[in-house]
Amino acid sequence: MNETNLNASATESSDPLAIHQRAIAIDMHADTAQRLLDEHVDLQQQLSDGHFDAVRAKAGSLDAQFFSIWVEPQLFGERGSKAMKRADDQIAVVRALAEQHPDTWLLATSADDIRRAVREGKIAALLGLEGRYAIDERLENVQRYYDMGVRYMSPAWSISTSWAGSSGDDVGRTRGLNDFGKSVVREMNRLGMMVDVSHVSDQTFWDIVNTSTAPVVATHSACRAIADVPRNLTDDMIRALAKTGGVVNVIFYPEHLEPGWQLLKKEVDAEIAPMVQQASAAEPGDAVRKKLARDRVRQREFARRLPPVKVSRIVDHIDHIVKLVGVDHVGIGSDFDGVQITTADLATIADLPNLTKELLRRGYTESDVSKILGGNMLRVMEAHAR
Ligand SMILES: [Zn+2]
């Protein structure tokens, strides 16, 4: 929302909703591009499933969404052209969304574009590439994706590549960036593309921080001091990332937020495995349909069998980061539409004001809230502008 013609009383209001609406809210990570491509969902409608569409984004006063371009790791390596096609197809559907609905969306690549979207009452749509399987080990592809509008990339998703270790596999325990990986970081610095450390191995994290000359971001991560999972950042990492001028965007996914939750989820996954396989086998459609059938069962059973996690836990992670490095180095990255369960009271993007309410309840000022919701990321994007 953030209408520029707010009347005087709204401008002065300390009502949490008014404070939320005045802030520029930027979600650094959602997986909705795959839904656009594979399920042909109409984001102009309020969808009955998933976590994100234009109607719910407006209800939650979201101003900018980074659409994650996620490529299955199986498409990497010798099948590089397939990985690139998969990325290109997702970029095309996000661009088409903005082109077909110019009253709702503004395709954005910069902080200025986001501010323009706010002035025009639109949602800025931005692109980030998750796991650089799509650059196919070719440096020139970094610029190719920059030219297509991509403004951040993470070196690896849950599977390590030859040039970057992931936090998700055994190889990543010892692998960081090799020389090619470091040259990718330097190329991104040259172009003004943000380097995302979410999903990378600890060694890759340190290699990125020591190589990058620009602020480094985590687009959807949390704190290992609270939830001890390899995907999260240690206190030392958070301090080092803040030193680059960067931002940790806190994820909304219970597995990375709640202590012990990952183990519980593993147990539930084992319990429901036969049910999940049965749903997949019973689905007559293609691989995409089968995956959706499996996800539906997991969504239903996770909600039934796992303890609910609340938005206050997200704010615990924000608090932890603020105590370590101050309020200038924290933001938000929901991972909506990329996870099978969300927090109970921030279940979809429409509930985003509940985060602001909890921040205010804990004593954060309006200035703090506006930094956390998006102001800090605007600063980092400006630092990358050429
Ligand atoms: Zn992710």
GROMACS .gro file of N, CA, C and O in nm, residues 63-117:
model
  220
   63ASP      N    1   0.522  -0.479  -0.053
   63ASP     CA    2   0.556  -0.387  -0.162
   63ASP      C    3   0.645  -0.448  -0.268
   63ASP      O    4   0.646  -0.402  -0.381
   64ALA      N    5   0.724  -0.547  -0.232
   64ALA     CA    6   0.817  -0.605  -0.329
   64ALA      C    7   0.841  -0.752  -0.299
   64ALA      O    8   0.859  -0.790  -0.183
   65GLN      N    9   0.838  -0.832  -0.403
   65GLN     CA   10   0.861  -0.976  -0.388
   65GLN      C   11   0.975  -1.020  -0.479
   65GLN      O   12   0.969  -0.998  -0.600
   66PHE      N   13   1.078  -1.079  -0.419
   66PHE     CA   14   1.178  -1.149  -0.499
   66PHE      C   15   1.127  -1.289  -0.530
   66PHE      O   16   1.102  -1.367  -0.438
   67PHE      N   17   1.108  -1.318  -0.658
   67PHE     CA   18   1.067  -1.452  -0.700
   67PHE      C   19   1.194  -1.537  -0.716
   67PHE      O   20   1.284  -1.500  -0.793
   68SER      N   21   1.198  -1.647  -0.643
   68SER     CA   22   1.314  -1.734  -0.653
   68SER      C   23   1.304  -1.820  -0.780
   68SER      O   24   1.202  -1.881  -0.806
   69ILE      N   25   1.412  -1.818  -0.856
   69ILE     CA   26   1.422  -1.904  -0.975
   69ILE      C   27   1.500  -2.026  -0.930
   69ILE      O   28   1.622  -2.021  -0.913
   70TRP      N   29   1.429  -2.134  -0.907
   70TRP     CA   30   1.489  -2.254  -0.847
   70TRP      C   31   1.497  -2.364  -0.951
   70TRP      O   32   1.399  -2.395  -1.018
   71VAL      N   33   1.617  -2.421  -0.963
   71VAL     CA   34   1.639  -2.525  -1.064
   71VAL      C   35   1.676  -2.655  -0.994
   71VAL      O   36   1.764  -2.658  -0.908
   72GLU      N   37   1.606  -2.762  -1.029
   72GLU     CA   38   1.635  -2.892  -0.971
   72GLU      C   39   1.781  -2.928  -0.995
   72GLU      O   40   1.830  -2.916  -1.107
   73PRO      N   41   1.851  -2.973  -0.888
   73PRO     CA   42   1.993  -3.004  -0.906
   73PRO      C   43   2.019  -3.116  -1.008
   73PRO      O   44   2.126  -3.119  -1.070
   74GLN      N   45   1.920  -3.201  -1.031
   74GLN     CA   46   1.940  -3.307  -1.131
   74GLN      C   47   1.964  -3.249  -1.270
   74GLN      O   48   2.015  -3.317  -1.358
   75LEU      N   49   1.922  -3.123  -1.290
   75LEU     CA   50   1.937  -3.062  -1.422
   75LEU      C   51   2.072  -2.995  -1.439
   75LEU      O   52   2.102  -2.935  -1.541
   76PHE      N   53   2.156  -3.006  -1.334
   76PHE     CA   54   2.287  -2.943  -1.340
   76PHE      C   55   2.389  -3.035  -1.407
   76PHE      O   56   2.365  -3.150  -1.431
   77GLY      N   57   2.506  -2.981  -1.435
   77GLY     CA   58   2.617  -3.062  -1.484
   77GLY      C   59   2.605  -3.090  -1.632
   77GLY      O   60   2.589  -2.998  -1.711
   78GLU      N   61   2.606  -3.216  -1.668
   78GLU     CA   62   2.606  -3.249  -1.810
   78GLU      C   63   2.477  -3.207  -1.878
   78GLU      O   64   2.467  -3.205  -1.999
   79ARG      N   65   2.377  -3.181  -1.795
   79ARG     CA   66   2.250  -3.141  -1.854
   79ARG      C   67   2.230  -2.990  -1.836
   79ARG      O   68   2.120  -2.942  -1.812
   80GLY      N   69   2.338  -2.916  -1.850
   80GLY     CA   70   2.338  -2.772  -1.826
   80GLY      C   71   2.234  -2.697  -1.907
   80GLY      O   72   2.168  -2.606  -1.856
   81SER      N   73   2.216  -2.738  -2.033
   81SER     CA   74   2.119  -2.665  -2.115
   81SER      C   75   1.979  -2.681  -2.058
   81SER      O   76   1.896  -2.590  -2.066
   82LYS      N   77   1.950  -2.796  -1.998
   82LYS     CA   78   1.819  -2.816  -1.936
   82LYS      C   79   1.803  -2.728  -1.813
   82LYS      O   80   1.695  -2.676  -1.786
   83ALA      N   81   1.912  -2.715  -1.734
   83ALA     CA   82   1.905  -2.628  -1.616
   83ALA      C   83   1.880  -2.484  -1.658
   83ALA      O   84   1.799  -2.413  -1.598
   84MET      N   85   1.947  -2.442  -1.764
   84MET     CA   86   1.927  -2.304  -1.811
   84MET      C   87   1.785  -2.285  -1.862
   84MET      O   88   1.722  -2.182  -1.834
   85LYS      N   89   1.735  -2.383  -1.934
   85LYS     CA   90   1.598  -2.370  -1.986
   85LYS      C   91   1.497  -2.360  -1.870
   85LYS      O   92   1.404  -2.279  -1.874
   86ARG      N   93   1.520  -2.443  -1.769
   86ARG     CA   94   1.429  -2.440  -1.653
   86ARG      C   95   1.430  -2.302  -1.586
   86ARG      O   96   1.326  -2.250  -1.547
   87ALA      N   97   1.549  -2.244  -1.573
   87ALA     CA   98   1.560  -2.109  -1.514
   87ALA      C   99   1.496  -2.006  -1.607
   87ALA      O  100   1.417  -1.922  -1.563
   88ASP      N  101   1.528  -2.016  -1.735
   88ASP     CA  102   1.476  -1.918  -1.832
   88ASP      C  103   1.322  -1.920  -1.835
   88ASP      O  104   1.258  -1.816  -1.845
   89ASP      N  105   1.265  -2.041  -1.828
   89ASP     CA  106   1.118  -2.054  -1.833
   89ASP      C  107   1.054  -1.987  -1.712
   89ASP      O  108   0.949  -1.923  -1.724
   90GLN      N  109   1.117  -2.002  -1.594
   90GLN     CA  110   1.061  -1.938  -1.474
   90GLN      C  111   1.073  -1.786  -1.483
   90GLN      O  112   0.980  -1.713  -1.446
   91ILE      N  113   1.187  -1.739  -1.533
   91ILE     CA  114   1.204  -1.593  -1.549
   91ILE      C  115   1.097  -1.540  -1.645
   91ILE      O  116   1.034  -1.437  -1.620
   92ALA      N  117   1.073  -1.616  -1.752
   92ALA     CA  118   0.974  -1.572  -1.853
   92ALA      C  119   0.834  -1.560  -1.792
   92ALA      O  120   0.761  -1.465  -1.824
   93VAL      N  121   0.794  -1.654  -1.705
   93VAL     CA  122   0.658  -1.644  -1.649
   93VAL      C  123   0.645  -1.527  -1.551
   93VAL      O  124   0.538  -1.467  -1.542
   94VAL      N  125   0.753  -1.496  -1.479
   94VAL     CA  126   0.746  -1.379  -1.389
   94VAL      C  127   0.738  -1.250  -1.471
   94VAL      O  128   0.658  -1.161  -1.442
   95ARG      N  129   0.819  -1.243  -1.576
   95ARG     CA  130   0.814  -1.125  -1.663
   95ARG      C  131   0.676  -1.112  -1.727
   95ARG      O  132   0.620  -1.002  -1.737
   96ALA      N  133   0.620  -1.226  -1.769
   96ALA     CA  134   0.487  -1.224  -1.834
   96ALA      C  135   0.381  -1.177  -1.734
   96ALA      O  136   0.289  -1.102  -1.771
   97LEU      N  137   0.394  -1.220  -1.609
   97LEU     CA  138   0.299  -1.178  -1.506
   97LEU      C  139   0.294  -1.025  -1.499
   97LEU      O  140   0.186  -0.964  -1.498
   98ALA      N  141   0.413  -0.963  -1.494
   98ALA     CA  142   0.419  -0.817  -1.484
   98ALA      C  143   0.369  -0.750  -1.611
   98ALA      O  144   0.302  -0.647  -1.607
   99GLU      N  145   0.401  -0.811  -1.726
   99GLU     CA  146   0.358  -0.752  -1.854
   99GLU      C  147   0.207  -0.762  -1.873
   99GLU      O  148   0.144  -0.670  -1.924
  100GLN      N  149   0.148  -0.874  -1.827
  100GLN     CA  150   0.005  -0.894  -1.850
  100GLN      C  151  -0.081  -0.819  -1.748
  100GLN      O  152  -0.199  -0.795  -1.774
  101HIS      N  153  -0.023  -0.786  -1.633
  101HIS     CA  154  -0.101  -0.717  -1.529
  101HIS      C  155  -0.025  -0.595  -1.479
  101HIS      O  156   0.013  -0.586  -1.362
  102PRO      N  157  -0.006  -0.497  -1.570
  102PRO     CA  158   0.076  -0.381  -1.532
  102PRO      C  159   0.012  -0.293  -1.424
  102PRO      O  160   0.081  -0.211  -1.364
  103ASP      N  161  -0.118  -0.311  -1.399
  103ASP     CA  162  -0.180  -0.233  -1.292
  103ASP      C  163  -0.145  -0.289  -1.154
  103ASP      O  164  -0.156  -0.219  -1.054
  104THR      N  165  -0.107  -0.417  -1.150
  104THR     CA  166  -0.076  -0.482  -1.022
  104THR      C  167   0.074  -0.489  -0.997
  104THR      O  168   0.119  -0.468  -0.884
  105TRP      N  169   0.151  -0.522  -1.102
  105TRP     CA  170   0.292  -0.555  -1.086
  105TRP      C  171   0.381  -0.457  -1.159
  105TRP      O  172   0.343  -0.405  -1.265
  106LEU      N  173   0.499  -0.438  -1.105
  106LEU     CA  174   0.601  -0.362  -1.176
  106LEU      C  175   0.730  -0.444  -1.172
  106LEU      O  176   0.780  -0.475  -1.064
  107LEU      N  177   0.777  -0.484  -1.288
  107LEU     CA  178   0.900  -0.562  -1.294
  107LEU      C  179   1.017  -0.473  -1.252
  107LEU      O  180   1.037  -0.367  -1.311
  108ALA      N  181   1.089  -0.514  -1.149
  108ALA     CA  182   1.186  -0.424  -1.086
  108ALA      C  183   1.324  -0.488  -1.081
  108ALA      O  184   1.337  -0.611  -1.072
  109THR      N  185   1.427  -0.404  -1.086
  109THR     CA  186   1.564  -0.453  -1.069
  109THR      C  187   1.644  -0.368  -0.971
  109THR      O  188   1.762  -0.395  -0.949
  110SER      N  189   1.582  -0.264  -0.916
  110SER     CA  190   1.659  -0.172  -0.831
  110SER      C  191   1.572  -0.117  -0.718
  110SER      O  192   1.449  -0.129  -0.720
  111ALA      N  193   1.640  -0.054  -0.622
  111ALA     CA  194   1.568   0.012  -0.511
  111ALA      C  195   1.479   0.123  -0.565
  111ALA      O  196   1.366   0.142  -0.518
  112ASP      N  197   1.527   0.196  -0.668
  112ASP     CA  198   1.444   0.302  -0.727
  112ASP      C  199   1.316   0.244  -0.787
  112ASP      O  200   1.209   0.304  -0.775
  113ASP      N  201   1.329   0.129  -0.854
  113ASP     CA  202   1.209   0.064  -0.911
  113ASP      C  203   1.110   0.029  -0.800
  113ASP      O  204   0.989   0.044  -0.817
  114ILE      N  205   1.161  -0.021  -0.687
  114ILE     CA  206   1.071  -0.058  -0.576
  114ILE      C  207   1.000   0.066  -0.525
  114ILE      O  208   0.878   0.066  -0.503
  115ARG      N  209   1.073   0.176  -0.512
  115ARG     CA  210   1.010   0.300  -0.465
  115ARG      C  211   0.905   0.349  -0.563
  115ARG      O  212   0.800   0.400  -0.524
  116ARG      N  213   0.933   0.332  -0.691
  116ARG     CA  214   0.835   0.372  -0.794
  116ARG      C  215   0.709   0.286  -0.782
  116ARG      O  216   0.597   0.336  -0.789
  117ALA      N  217   0.728   0.155  -0.763
  117ALA     CA  218   0.612   0.065  -0.746
  117ALA      C  219   0.528   0.111  -0.627
  117ALA      O  220   0.405   0.116  -0.635
   0.00000   0.00000   0.00000
